[in-house]
Coordinates of C-alpha atoms in Angstrom, one line a residue:
M1 CA -10.2 19.9 18.9
T2 CA -7.1 20.2 16.4
S3 CA -3.4 22.1 17.8
G4 CA -1.2 24.4 15.4
I5 CA 0.9 20.8 16.5
S6 CA -1.2 18.8 15.2
R7 CA -1.9 20.2 11.6
R8 CA 2.1 20.3 11.4
R9 CA 2.3 16.5 12.1
F10 CA -0.8 16.2 9.2
G11 CA 1.4 17.8 6.7
Q12 CA 4.1 16.4 7.4
L13 CA 3.1 13.2 6.9
A14 CA 1.4 14.0 3.9
A15 CA 4.3 15.8 2.2
G16 CA 6.2 12.8 2.9
L17 CA 3.8 10.5 0.6
A18 CA 3.2 13.5 -1.8
A19 CA 6.9 14.3 -2.3
S20 CA 8.9 12.5 -5.1
L21 CA 12.2 11.2 -4.8
P22 CA 14.1 11.4 -8.0
L23 CA 15.2 7.6 -8.9
A24 CA 19.0 8.8 -9.0
M25 CA 18.8 9.4 -5.2
P26 CA 17.0 6.1 -4.1
S27 CA 17.8 5.2 -0.5
V28 CA 19.2 1.8 -0.8
L29 CA 20.0 -0.7 1.8
R30 CA 21.5 -4.1 0.9
A31 CA 21.7 -7.8 2.1
Q32 CA 24.7 -10.0 1.9
E33 CA 24.2 -12.7 -0.3
G34 CA 22.7 -14.8 -2.7
D35 CA 20.7 -13.8 -6.3
V36 CA 20.2 -9.9 -6.3
V37 CA 16.8 -8.5 -6.2
R38 CA 15.8 -4.7 -6.6
M39 CA 12.8 -4.1 -4.7
C40 CA 11.2 -0.8 -5.1
W41 CA 8.9 -0.1 -1.9
F42 CA 7.5 3.4 0.2
N43 CA 7.7 3.6 3.6
T44 CA 3.9 4.9 4.1
T45 CA 2.0 1.7 3.3
T46 CA 1.0 -0.2 6.5
V47 CA 2.2 -4.1 6.5
S48 CA 3.9 -3.5 2.8
A49 CA 6.1 -1.5 4.5
Q50 CA 6.7 -3.8 7.5
I51 CA 7.2 -6.9 5.2
A52 CA 10.0 -4.1 3.6
H53 CA 11.7 -3.8 7.1
V54 CA 12.3 -7.4 7.5
L55 CA 13.4 -8.0 4.3
M56 CA 15.7 -5.4 5.1
R57 CA 17.0 -6.6 9.0
T58 CA 16.3 -10.0 8.8
D59 CA 18.0 -13.5 7.5
I60 CA 15.0 -14.5 6.0
P61 CA 16.3 -13.6 2.2
A62 CA 19.6 -15.1 2.8
R63 CA 17.8 -18.3 3.5
N64 CA 15.7 -18.3 0.5
G65 CA 19.3 -17.2 -1.6
L66 CA 18.4 -14.0 -2.2
K67 CA 20.7 -10.6 -2.1
M68 CA 18.1 -7.3 -1.8
E69 CA 18.5 -4.2 -2.5
M70 CA 15.4 -2.4 -1.0
I71 CA 15.1 1.1 -3.4
Q72 CA 13.1 3.4 -0.9
L73 CA 11.0 5.6 -3.3
A74 CA 8.4 7.8 -2.5
A75 CA 5.0 6.0 -4.1
S76 CA 3.6 4.0 -6.9
P77 CA 4.2 6.5 -9.4
A78 CA 8.4 6.6 -8.7
I79 CA 7.5 2.4 -8.0
T80 CA 6.1 2.6 -11.6
E81 CA 9.0 4.2 -13.0
A82 CA 12.1 2.5 -11.9
L83 CA 10.1 -1.4 -13.2
V84 CA 9.2 0.3 -16.4
S85 CA 12.9 1.7 -16.8
G86 CA 14.7 -1.3 -15.7
A87 CA 16.0 0.6 -12.3
G88 CA 13.6 -1.9 -10.4
D89 CA 13.2 -5.7 -10.7
V90 CA 9.8 -5.9 -8.5
G91 CA 7.8 -3.1 -6.6
T92 CA 5.1 -2.4 -3.9
L93 CA 2.2 -1.3 -5.7
S94 CA -1.6 0.0 -4.8
D95 CA -4.0 -2.1 -7.1
F96 CA -4.7 1.2 -9.3
A97 CA -1.5 2.1 -9.5
A98 CA -0.6 -1.7 -10.9
V99 CA -4.0 -0.9 -13.4
T100 CA -2.5 1.9 -15.1
T101 CA 0.9 0.1 -15.8
M102 CA -1.9 -2.1 -17.8
A103 CA -3.5 0.4 -19.6
I104 CA -0.4 2.4 -20.6
G105 CA 1.3 -1.2 -22.1
A106 CA 3.8 -0.7 -19.4
P107 CA 6.7 -3.7 -19.6
V108 CA 5.3 -4.8 -16.3
T109 CA 3.1 -7.5 -15.0
T110 CA 1.0 -7.8 -11.6
V111 CA 2.7 -11.1 -9.9
A112 CA 1.3 -11.4 -6.7
S113 CA -1.1 -9.9 -3.7
Q114 CA 1.2 -8.4 -0.5
A115 CA -0.7 -6.8 1.5
R116 CA -4.4 -4.6 2.2
F117 CA -5.1 -1.5 3.2
R118 CA -8.1 0.5 4.4
S119 CA -9.6 3.4 2.6
A120 CA -12.1 5.8 3.7
V121 CA -14.4 8.5 3.5
L122 CA -14.4 11.1 6.2
A123 CA -16.2 14.0 7.5
T124 CA -14.1 16.6 10.1
K125 CA -15.1 17.3 13.2
K126 CA -16.8 20.5 12.8
S127 CA -19.1 19.6 9.7
G128 CA -21.7 17.8 11.9
I129 CA -22.0 15.0 9.2
T130 CA -22.3 11.2 10.2
S131 CA -23.9 9.5 7.5
L132 CA -22.9 9.6 3.3
A133 CA -26.7 11.0 3.1
D134 CA -25.7 14.1 4.3
L135 CA -23.1 14.8 2.0
K136 CA -25.7 15.6 -0.3
G137 CA -24.6 19.2 -1.7
K138 CA -21.4 19.0 -0.4
Q139 CA -18.0 19.0 -1.7
V140 CA -15.5 16.2 -0.9
Y141 CA -11.8 16.8 -1.4
G142 CA -9.4 14.3 -2.3
T143 CA -6.3 13.2 -4.5
F144 CA -7.9 11.8 -7.7
G145 CA -6.3 9.2 -9.5
I146 CA -6.0 7.2 -6.2
T147 CA -8.0 3.6 -5.1
A148 CA -9.8 5.3 -2.4
F149 CA -10.9 8.0 -5.0
Q150 CA -12.8 5.0 -6.3
N151 CA -14.0 3.6 -3.3
A152 CA -15.6 6.8 -2.5
Q153 CA -17.4 7.6 -5.9
D154 CA -18.4 4.2 -5.2
A155 CA -19.7 4.5 -1.6
V156 CA -21.9 7.8 -2.6
L157 CA -23.5 5.6 -5.7
K158 CA -24.6 3.0 -3.2
A159 CA -26.2 5.9 -1.2
G160 CA -28.4 7.0 -3.4
L161 CA -26.3 9.9 -4.3
T162 CA -25.0 11.1 -8.0
P163 CA -21.4 12.2 -8.0
G164 CA -21.1 15.9 -10.2
K165 CA -24.8 16.4 -9.6
D166 CA -25.2 15.1 -5.6
V167 CA -21.9 15.3 -4.5
T168 CA -18.6 17.6 -6.2
F169 CA -15.8 16.0 -5.9
V170 CA -12.4 18.1 -5.7
N171 CA -9.1 17.4 -6.7
V172 CA -6.4 18.7 -4.1
G173 CA -3.4 17.4 -3.1
P174 CA -2.2 15.5 0.1
A175 CA -0.5 18.0 1.7
E176 CA -2.8 20.1 1.4
L177 CA -5.5 18.1 2.1
A178 CA -3.9 17.2 5.7
D179 CA -3.7 21.1 6.2
A180 CA -7.2 21.7 5.4
V181 CA -8.1 18.6 7.6
G182 CA -6.1 20.3 10.7
A183 CA -7.7 24.0 10.2
Q184 CA -10.9 22.2 10.4
R185 CA -11.8 24.3 6.5
I186 CA -13.6 21.6 5.2
D187 CA -16.8 19.3 5.6
A188 CA -15.7 16.0 3.7
F189 CA -13.1 14.0 2.2
F190 CA -11.5 10.9 1.5
S191 CA -8.5 8.9 2.1
Y192 CA -6.8 5.9 3.2
D193 CA -4.1 4.1 5.6
P194 CA -2.6 5.3 8.1
F195 CA -3.7 8.8 7.5
V196 CA -7.4 7.9 7.8
S197 CA -6.6 5.9 11.4
Y198 CA -4.3 9.6 12.1
F199 CA -7.0 12.0 11.6
E200 CA -9.2 9.4 13.9
S201 CA -6.9 9.0 16.5
T202 CA -6.4 12.9 16.8
G203 CA -10.1 13.6 16.3
A204 CA -10.1 15.8 13.5
A205 CA -12.0 13.9 11.7
H206 CA -14.4 10.5 11.6
V207 CA -15.1 7.4 9.2
I208 CA -18.7 7.5 7.7
S209 CA -17.7 4.9 4.9
Q210 CA -14.8 2.4 4.7
N211 CA -13.4 -0.2 2.1
V212 CA -11.1 -3.0 3.3
T213 CA -10.8 -4.6 0.1
P214 CA -7.6 -2.0 -1.6
V215 CA -4.3 -4.3 -2.2
I216 CA -0.9 -3.8 -2.7
V217 CA 0.3 -5.6 -5.1
L218 CA 3.8 -7.2 -5.8
A219 CA 4.6 -6.3 -9.7
A220 CA 7.7 -7.4 -11.8
N221 CA 9.4 -5.6 -15.0
N222 CA 8.9 -8.1 -17.6
R223 CA 12.7 -9.1 -18.3
F224 CA 13.1 -10.1 -14.9
L225 CA 10.0 -11.7 -15.1
Q226 CA 11.1 -14.0 -18.0
Q227 CA 14.6 -14.2 -17.4
K228 CA 14.6 -15.5 -13.3
P229 CA 11.1 -16.9 -13.0
D230 CA 12.7 -19.2 -9.9
V231 CA 14.2 -15.7 -8.4
L232 CA 11.1 -14.4 -8.3
K233 CA 9.4 -17.2 -6.8
R234 CA 12.3 -17.2 -4.4
L235 CA 11.2 -13.7 -3.5
L236 CA 7.6 -14.1 -3.0
I237 CA 8.2 -17.0 -0.6
A238 CA 10.6 -14.6 1.5
N239 CA 7.7 -12.2 1.3
S240 CA 5.1 -14.6 2.8
E241 CA 7.5 -14.9 5.5
A242 CA 8.2 -11.8 6.6
L243 CA 5.1 -10.4 6.4
F244 CA 4.7 -13.7 9.0
F245 CA 7.3 -12.6 11.0
A246 CA 5.9 -9.3 11.1
A247 CA 2.3 -10.5 12.1
Q248 CA 4.2 -12.4 15.0
N249 CA 6.5 -9.3 15.9
N250 CA 3.3 -6.1 15.9
D251 CA 5.6 -4.3 18.2
L252 CA 9.2 -4.8 16.9
V253 CA 8.2 -4.5 13.6
N254 CA 5.9 -1.2 14.4
G255 CA 9.4 0.7 15.5
W256 CA 12.1 -0.5 12.7
F257 CA 8.8 1.0 10.0
R258 CA 9.0 4.3 12.2
T259 CA 12.7 4.4 11.7
L260 CA 12.5 6.1 8.2
E261 CA 10.9 9.1 6.9
P262 CA 7.3 10.1 7.0
A263 CA 6.3 7.6 9.1
K264 CA 8.7 8.8 12.0
N265 CA 5.8 11.0 12.3
I266 CA 2.8 8.4 12.9
P267 CA 2.3 7.1 16.2
E268 CA 3.1 3.6 17.4
P269 CA -1.1 2.8 18.4
V270 CA -2.0 4.5 14.9
L271 CA 0.0 2.4 12.8
Q272 CA -0.9 -0.9 14.8
K273 CA -4.7 0.2 14.3
A274 CA -3.8 1.2 10.7
S275 CA -2.2 -2.3 10.0
S276 CA -5.1 -4.0 11.9
Y277 CA -7.4 -3.9 8.9
D278 CA -4.8 -7.0 6.6
P279 CA -6.4 -10.2 8.2
A280 CA -2.9 -11.2 7.5
W281 CA -1.6 -8.8 10.6
S282 CA -2.9 -11.4 13.0
A283 CA -2.3 -14.8 11.2
K284 CA -2.0 -17.2 13.9
S285 CA -0.1 -19.9 11.3
F286 CA 1.8 -19.3 8.1
S287 CA -1.0 -21.5 6.6
D288 CA -2.9 -18.5 7.0
I289 CA -0.3 -16.6 4.4
R290 CA -0.9 -16.4 0.8
A291 CA 1.0 -14.6 -2.2
T292 CA -1.7 -15.6 -4.9
L293 CA -3.9 -13.0 -6.0
S294 CA -7.5 -14.4 -5.5
P295 CA -10.3 -14.4 -8.4
E296 CA -11.7 -11.3 -6.0
Q297 CA -8.9 -8.9 -5.8
I298 CA -8.4 -10.0 -9.9
A299 CA -12.2 -9.4 -10.5
Q300 CA -12.0 -5.4 -8.5
M301 CA -9.0 -4.8 -10.4
E302 CA -10.6 -5.0 -13.7
A303 CA -13.6 -2.7 -11.6
L304 CA -10.7 0.0 -11.3
A305 CA -10.1 -0.8 -14.5
K306 CA -13.3 0.4 -15.9
W307 CA -13.9 3.3 -13.5
G308 CA -10.5 4.4 -14.5
V309 CA -11.3 5.1 -18.2
D310 CA -14.9 5.8 -17.5
A311 CA -13.3 9.0 -15.2
K312 CA -10.8 9.9 -18.1
L313 CA -7.8 9.0 -15.7
L314 CA -6.9 5.8 -18.4
P315 CA -6.1 6.1 -21.6
R316 CA -7.9 2.6 -22.5
L317 CA -9.5 -0.5 -21.0
P318 CA -6.7 -2.7 -20.4
D319 CA -7.4 -6.6 -20.4
V320 CA -6.2 -6.7 -16.7
P321 CA -5.8 -10.7 -16.8
K322 CA -3.9 -10.4 -19.3
F323 CA -1.1 -8.5 -17.3
I324 CA -1.5 -10.8 -14.4
N325 CA 0.6 -13.7 -13.6
T326 CA -0.7 -16.1 -10.9
A327 CA 1.4 -18.9 -11.7
I328 CA 4.8 -18.0 -9.5
A329 CA 2.8 -17.2 -6.5
A330 CA 0.9 -20.3 -6.8
A331 CA 4.0 -22.2 -7.3
A332 CA 5.3 -20.0 -4.1
D333 CA 2.9 -21.0 -2.4
K334 CA 2.6 -24.1 -3.1
E335 CA 6.3 -25.0 -2.4
A336 CA 6.0 -22.5 0.8
A337 CA 3.3 -24.6 2.4
A338 CA 5.6 -27.8 2.3
L339 CA 9.0 -25.7 4.1
N340 CA 7.3 -25.8 8.0
F341 CA 8.7 -22.2 8.1
D342 CA 9.9 -21.7 11.7
V343 CA 9.6 -18.1 12.5
K344 CA 11.2 -18.5 15.9
S345 CA 14.2 -19.8 13.9
V346 CA 14.9 -16.1 12.1
K347 CA 17.8 -14.3 12.5
I348 CA 18.0 -10.2 13.1
L349 CA 21.2 -8.9 11.0
R350 CA 20.0 -5.6 12.4
A351 CA 17.8 -3.6 14.9

């Protein structure tokens, strides 16, 4: 049973995600020396956020000649604005958020894959729903314009149901959705981790369909990309090293993740489960880490672009490959492979 306390925690988590922090008031933490990189990130996306904490708290940036200015923002829209305005050099975006920058012709280029996450369609405990087929005639709630929305519609279609005819999707904000799930006022909804894992952990809902292919990408302001390609390459190497450090130190970096809002309210077991859907989270060798976007990931972004236009969420269909640069990440992967990175040699600068 979901208690009132659980509903409040749902609301705290979702409200933190929904909030839009103004660019004039970011949380900025700086390293000590090297070429400056202003990196925008948000502290709710598993694995991606743990990487950010490693970059903030270890000597990995300095080892790569970098001085990080870590700008914490609420979510992809604020990061997109920072990249477009030039307030940030590099930022973490969901794959659909990156496609949105392409559709509006923003001066931003997608340069690397950073993390993978899970999206899912869930049914509430009281609903009695056990499969996608049971959604016929039902309403499915969630926030439109995100990757999880496309994943949910795709899952329904593959189950032989037609959105708008057999299933009605209802747009609702994250905080309102969390409250509705906690109070068991709805039957079904879609979301993404760590919120999927949180809803599962409380028993408020269970997954009836999931997709583990969505990706968080790194996107760069075009001026930074053109003027400082070597700095960007070193950042991508540092990012890969930070990811492998996180993979080897799950408990440590999960603790770091939970030191900042809104992640303070996410239980560690939930965080660990949510992170585990990224294969890199359990990487045993540094050679398992790759920054270069795969052809499959690029094709996935093309599919998201087509869906976005069909759903009238995008103004035009972008030529996705033209807004992606894989050359620098490929060079970073090649150079990183030759570095013989020793994760045990990393120094923690602040706990």
